Short mmCIF file of C-alpha atoms in Angstrom, two decimals:
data_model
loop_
_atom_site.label_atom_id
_atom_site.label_comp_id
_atom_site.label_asym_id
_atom_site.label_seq_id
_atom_site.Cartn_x
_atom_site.Cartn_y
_atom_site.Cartn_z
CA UNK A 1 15.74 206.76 94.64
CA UNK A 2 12.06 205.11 95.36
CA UNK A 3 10.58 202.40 94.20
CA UNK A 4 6.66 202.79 94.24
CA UNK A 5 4.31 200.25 94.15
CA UNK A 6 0.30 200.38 92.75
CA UNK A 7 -2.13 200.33 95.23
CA UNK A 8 -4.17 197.88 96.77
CA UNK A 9 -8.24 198.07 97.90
CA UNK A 10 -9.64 196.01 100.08
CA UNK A 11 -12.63 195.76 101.80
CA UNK A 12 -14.52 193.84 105.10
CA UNK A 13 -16.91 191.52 105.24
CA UNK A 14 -19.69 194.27 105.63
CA UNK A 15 -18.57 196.17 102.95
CA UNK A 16 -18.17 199.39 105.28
CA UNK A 17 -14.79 199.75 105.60
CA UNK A 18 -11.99 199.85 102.67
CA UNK A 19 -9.21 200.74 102.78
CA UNK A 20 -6.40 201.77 100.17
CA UNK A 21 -2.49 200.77 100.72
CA UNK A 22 0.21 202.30 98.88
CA UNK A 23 4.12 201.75 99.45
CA UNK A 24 7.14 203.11 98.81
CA UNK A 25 10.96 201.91 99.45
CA UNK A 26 13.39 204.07 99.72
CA UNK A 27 16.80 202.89 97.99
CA UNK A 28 20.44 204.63 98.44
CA UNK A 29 23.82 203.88 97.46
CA UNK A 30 26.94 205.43 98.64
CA UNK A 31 28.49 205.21 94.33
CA UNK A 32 27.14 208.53 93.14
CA UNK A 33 27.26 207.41 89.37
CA UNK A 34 25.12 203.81 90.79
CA UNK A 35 22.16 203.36 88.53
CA UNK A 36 20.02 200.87 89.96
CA UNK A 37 18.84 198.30 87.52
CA UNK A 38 18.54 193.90 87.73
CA UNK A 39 22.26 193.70 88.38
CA UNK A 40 22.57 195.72 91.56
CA UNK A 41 22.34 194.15 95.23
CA UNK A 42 19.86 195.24 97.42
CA UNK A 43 20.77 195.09 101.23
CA UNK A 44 19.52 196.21 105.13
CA UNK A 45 21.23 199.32 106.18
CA UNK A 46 24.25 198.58 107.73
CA UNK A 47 24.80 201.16 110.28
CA UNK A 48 21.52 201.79 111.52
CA UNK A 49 18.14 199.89 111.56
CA UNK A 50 15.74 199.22 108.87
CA UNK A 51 12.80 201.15 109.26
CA UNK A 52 9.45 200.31 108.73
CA UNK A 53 6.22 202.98 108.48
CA UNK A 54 3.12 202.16 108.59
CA UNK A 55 0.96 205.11 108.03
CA UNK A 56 -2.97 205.86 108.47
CA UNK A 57 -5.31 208.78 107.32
CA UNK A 58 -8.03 208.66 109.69
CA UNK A 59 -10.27 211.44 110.53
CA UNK A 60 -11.99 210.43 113.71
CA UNK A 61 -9.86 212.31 116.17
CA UNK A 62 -7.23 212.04 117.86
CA UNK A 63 -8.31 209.43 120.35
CA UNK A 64 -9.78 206.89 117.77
CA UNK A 65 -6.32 207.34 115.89
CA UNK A 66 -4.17 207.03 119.02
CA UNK A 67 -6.30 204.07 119.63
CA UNK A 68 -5.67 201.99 116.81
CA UNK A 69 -2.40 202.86 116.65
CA UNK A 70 -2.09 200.64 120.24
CA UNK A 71 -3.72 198.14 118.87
CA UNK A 72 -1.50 197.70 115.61
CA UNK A 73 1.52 197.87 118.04
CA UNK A 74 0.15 195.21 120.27
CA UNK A 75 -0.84 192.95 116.89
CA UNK A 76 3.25 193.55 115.67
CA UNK A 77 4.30 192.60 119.25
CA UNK A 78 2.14 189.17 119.01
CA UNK A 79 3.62 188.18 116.02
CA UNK A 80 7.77 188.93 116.49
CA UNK A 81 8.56 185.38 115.18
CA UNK A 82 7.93 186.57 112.22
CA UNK A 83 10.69 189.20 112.15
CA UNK A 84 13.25 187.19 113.95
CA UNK A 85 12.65 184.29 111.43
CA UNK A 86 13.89 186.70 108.92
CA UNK A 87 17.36 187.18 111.16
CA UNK A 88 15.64 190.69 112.41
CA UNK A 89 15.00 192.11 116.01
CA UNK A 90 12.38 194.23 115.59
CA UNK A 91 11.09 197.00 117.97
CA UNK A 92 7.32 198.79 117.50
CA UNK A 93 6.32 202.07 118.54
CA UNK A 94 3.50 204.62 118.09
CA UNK A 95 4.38 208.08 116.23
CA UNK A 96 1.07 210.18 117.45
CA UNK A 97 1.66 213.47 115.43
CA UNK A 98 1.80 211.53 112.72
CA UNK A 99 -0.45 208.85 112.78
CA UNK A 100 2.11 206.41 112.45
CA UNK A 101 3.08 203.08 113.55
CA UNK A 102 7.37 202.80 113.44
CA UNK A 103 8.91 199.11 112.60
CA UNK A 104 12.70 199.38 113.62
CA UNK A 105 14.53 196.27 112.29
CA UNK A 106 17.93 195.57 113.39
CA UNK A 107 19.75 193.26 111.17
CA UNK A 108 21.90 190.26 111.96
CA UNK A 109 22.78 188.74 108.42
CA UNK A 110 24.62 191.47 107.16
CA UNK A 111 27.00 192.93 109.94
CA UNK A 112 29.29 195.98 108.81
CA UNK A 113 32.49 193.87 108.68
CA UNK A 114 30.66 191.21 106.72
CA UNK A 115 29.64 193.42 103.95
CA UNK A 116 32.90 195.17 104.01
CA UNK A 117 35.07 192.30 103.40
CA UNK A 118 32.06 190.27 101.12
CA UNK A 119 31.06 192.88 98.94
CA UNK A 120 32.56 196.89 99.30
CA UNK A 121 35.58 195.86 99.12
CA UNK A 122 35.36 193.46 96.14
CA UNK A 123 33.56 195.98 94.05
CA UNK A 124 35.58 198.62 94.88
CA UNK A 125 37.99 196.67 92.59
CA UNK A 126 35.17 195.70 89.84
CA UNK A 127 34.88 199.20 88.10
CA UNK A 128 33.76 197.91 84.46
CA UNK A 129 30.90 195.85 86.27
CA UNK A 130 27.18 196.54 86.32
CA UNK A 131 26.95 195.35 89.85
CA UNK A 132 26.14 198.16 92.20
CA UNK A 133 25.71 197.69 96.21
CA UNK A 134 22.67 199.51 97.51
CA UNK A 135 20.65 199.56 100.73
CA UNK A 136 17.13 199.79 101.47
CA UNK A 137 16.86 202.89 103.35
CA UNK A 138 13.37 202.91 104.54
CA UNK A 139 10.05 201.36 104.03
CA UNK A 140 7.06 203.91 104.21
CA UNK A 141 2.92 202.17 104.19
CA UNK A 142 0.60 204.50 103.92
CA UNK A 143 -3.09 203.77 103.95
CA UNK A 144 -6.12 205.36 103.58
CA UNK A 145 -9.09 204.19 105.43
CA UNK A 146 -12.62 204.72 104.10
CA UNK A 147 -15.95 203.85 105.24
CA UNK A 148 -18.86 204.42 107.55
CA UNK A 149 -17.22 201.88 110.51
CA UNK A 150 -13.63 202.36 111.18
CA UNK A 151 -12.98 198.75 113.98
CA UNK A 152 -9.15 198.35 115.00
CA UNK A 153 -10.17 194.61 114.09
CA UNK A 154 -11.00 195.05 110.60
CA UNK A 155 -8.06 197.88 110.20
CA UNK A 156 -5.45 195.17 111.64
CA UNK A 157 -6.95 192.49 109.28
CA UNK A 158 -6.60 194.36 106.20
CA UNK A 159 -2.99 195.49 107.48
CA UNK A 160 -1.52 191.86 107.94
CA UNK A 161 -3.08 190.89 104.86
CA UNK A 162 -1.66 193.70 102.77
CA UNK A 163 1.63 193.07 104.40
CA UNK A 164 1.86 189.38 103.90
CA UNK A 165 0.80 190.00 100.07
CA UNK A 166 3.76 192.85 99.85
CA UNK A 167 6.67 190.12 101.25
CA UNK A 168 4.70 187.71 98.68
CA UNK A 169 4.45 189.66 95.75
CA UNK A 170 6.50 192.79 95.85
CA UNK A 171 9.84 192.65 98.55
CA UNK A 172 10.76 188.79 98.19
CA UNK A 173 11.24 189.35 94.73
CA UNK A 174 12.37 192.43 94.38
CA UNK A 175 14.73 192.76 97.43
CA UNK A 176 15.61 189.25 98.51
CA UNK A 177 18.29 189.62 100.25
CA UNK A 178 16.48 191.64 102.62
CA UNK A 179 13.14 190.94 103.19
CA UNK A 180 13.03 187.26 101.87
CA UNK A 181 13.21 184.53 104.99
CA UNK A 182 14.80 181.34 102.52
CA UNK A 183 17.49 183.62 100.79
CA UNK A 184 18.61 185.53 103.95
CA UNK A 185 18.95 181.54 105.26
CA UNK A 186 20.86 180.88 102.47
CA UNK A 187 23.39 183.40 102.28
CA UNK A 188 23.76 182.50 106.07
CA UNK A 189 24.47 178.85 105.12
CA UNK A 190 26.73 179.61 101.67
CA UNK A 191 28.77 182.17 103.34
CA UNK A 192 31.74 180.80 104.92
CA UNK A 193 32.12 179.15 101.29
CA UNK A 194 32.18 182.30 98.93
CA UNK A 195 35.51 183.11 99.51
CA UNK A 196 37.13 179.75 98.47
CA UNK A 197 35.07 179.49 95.40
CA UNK A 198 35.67 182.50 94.06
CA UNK A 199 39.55 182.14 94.95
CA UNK A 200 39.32 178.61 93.34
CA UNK A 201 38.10 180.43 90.19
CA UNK A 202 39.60 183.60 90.10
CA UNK A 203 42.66 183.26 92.67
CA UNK A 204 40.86 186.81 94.00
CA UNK A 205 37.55 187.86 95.71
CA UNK A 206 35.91 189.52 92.93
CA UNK A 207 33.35 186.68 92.28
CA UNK A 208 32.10 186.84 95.93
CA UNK A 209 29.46 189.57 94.40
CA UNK A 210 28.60 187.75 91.98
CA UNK A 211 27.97 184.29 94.06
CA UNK A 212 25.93 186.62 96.14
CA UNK A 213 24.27 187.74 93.59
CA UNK A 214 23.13 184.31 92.19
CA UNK A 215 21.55 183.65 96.01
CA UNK A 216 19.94 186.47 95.83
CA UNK A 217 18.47 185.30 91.95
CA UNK A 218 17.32 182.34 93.12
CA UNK A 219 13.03 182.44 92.71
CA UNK A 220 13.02 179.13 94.53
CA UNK A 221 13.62 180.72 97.67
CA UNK A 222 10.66 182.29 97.67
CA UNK A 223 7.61 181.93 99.47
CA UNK A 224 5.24 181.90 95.67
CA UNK A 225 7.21 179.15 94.60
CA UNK A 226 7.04 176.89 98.22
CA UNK A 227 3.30 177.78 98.12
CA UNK A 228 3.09 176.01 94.40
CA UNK A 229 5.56 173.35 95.59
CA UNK A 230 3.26 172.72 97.93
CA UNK A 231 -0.03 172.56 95.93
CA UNK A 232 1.47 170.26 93.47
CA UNK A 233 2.09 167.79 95.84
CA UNK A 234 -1.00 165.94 96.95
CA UNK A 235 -0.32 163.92 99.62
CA UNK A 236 1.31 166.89 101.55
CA UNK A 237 -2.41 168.71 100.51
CA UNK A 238 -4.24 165.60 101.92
CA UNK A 239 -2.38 165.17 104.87
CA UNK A 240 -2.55 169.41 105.93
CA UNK A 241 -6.64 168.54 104.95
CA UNK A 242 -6.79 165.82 108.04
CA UNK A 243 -5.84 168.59 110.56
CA UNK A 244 -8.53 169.04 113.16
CA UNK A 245 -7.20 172.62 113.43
CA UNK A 246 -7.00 173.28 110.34
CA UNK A 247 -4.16 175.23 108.65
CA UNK A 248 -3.73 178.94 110.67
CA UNK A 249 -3.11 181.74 108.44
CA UNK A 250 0.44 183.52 107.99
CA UNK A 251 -0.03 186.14 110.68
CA UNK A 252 2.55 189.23 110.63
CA UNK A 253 0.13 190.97 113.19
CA UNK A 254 -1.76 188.74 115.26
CA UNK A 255 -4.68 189.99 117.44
CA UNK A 256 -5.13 188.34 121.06
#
């Protein structure tokens, strides 16, 4: 199944470029009778990498396209803290004939054995339960650029910004345990726990899934709610103020 989001316009400075951004995730799970609704969890692939498209309709030939496509790569490539942050190794590459940049995201939260033992085999027991396991298959971006001035600077502007603004207000929520830094972290830190409680409470591992599930719940661990945290407080505000430098923005591609 996909999950579509509405598009997004933006525009330069100039008011000569805009582009339109439009994305779609790609969901599958392996229970043929899984309906995907609030109560399912949402996870990386587990046997192969998460992958990421970013996709441009640009008709200024093949060497402007092939162009900018470089210069996305090389913004990605600045900015991998971002991606292993989020317990990812990420690799870029360029997909000319079809004017595509390729994120390939290997995970390290959610290992096969791990989500074998934490959550397939504990549902595989729970068959009256909403809870269904599913995995993001793939992530396709696909945007449209418009204008009389097509720069690889304003293109890889608008691109970060979209991006940051989909982790903020689409994938954090939507697919925590997968795209959200803070959860990921705390499933990490909670995990070598989950099997006690639920044993404690059950004397069985059918409440692992459901711990899991309450991480993966939890609104606080997203970045929204650290950003109001944040504004409430106003001697943090102050003191970020008093920084010669300034605060830098949250970069997911970074030009040189």
């Amino acid at each position: 199944m996909n999950v579509d989001f509405e598009p997004i316009y933006l525009a330069n400075r100039h008011r000569d470029l805009f582009t339109r951004w439009t994305t779609v995730v790609s969901l599958s799970c392996d229970d043929v009778d899984g309906t995907f609704n609030h109560s399912c969890i949402v996870l990386p692939p587990r046997h192969r990498k998460l992958t990421m498209t970013i996709e441009f309709d640009l008709d200024d030939g093949e060497l402007a396209i092939e162009s900018l496509l470089q210069e996305v790569v090389a913004a990605l490539s600045r900015s991998q803290a971002f991606w292993h942050d989020l317990n990812y190794t990420p690799h870029f590459a360029t997909v000319s004939d079809r004017q595509s940049v390729q994120i390939s995201l290997e995970c390290h939260v959610f290992t096969n054995m791990k989500t074998k033992s934490l959550l397939e085999q504990p549902l595989s027991i729970l068959k009256h339960t909403d809870v269904r396991l599913f995995t993001v298959a793939a992530l396709h971006i696909h945007a449209d650029l418009l204008g009389r001035s097509v720069a690889a600077g304003d293109v890889v502007r608008h691109c970060n910004e979209y991006i940051v603004s989909l982790f903020m207000s689409q994938l954090e929520f939507q697919f925590p345990l997968a795209f959200s830094r803070t959860c990921r972290q705390r499933f990490l830190q909670q995990e070598a726990y989950l099997g006690s409680i639920s044993y404690a409470l059950t004397n069985s591992a059918t409440m692992i899934p459901k711990l899991v599930k309450l991480i993966s719940n939890d609104k606080t661990a997203t970045m929204c709610y650290r950003l109001l945290q944040l504004a409430s407080d106003r001697r943090k505000v102050a003191r970020l103020a008093k920084f010669d430098s300034g605060v830098s923005p949250f970069q997911v591609l970074k030009r040189s």
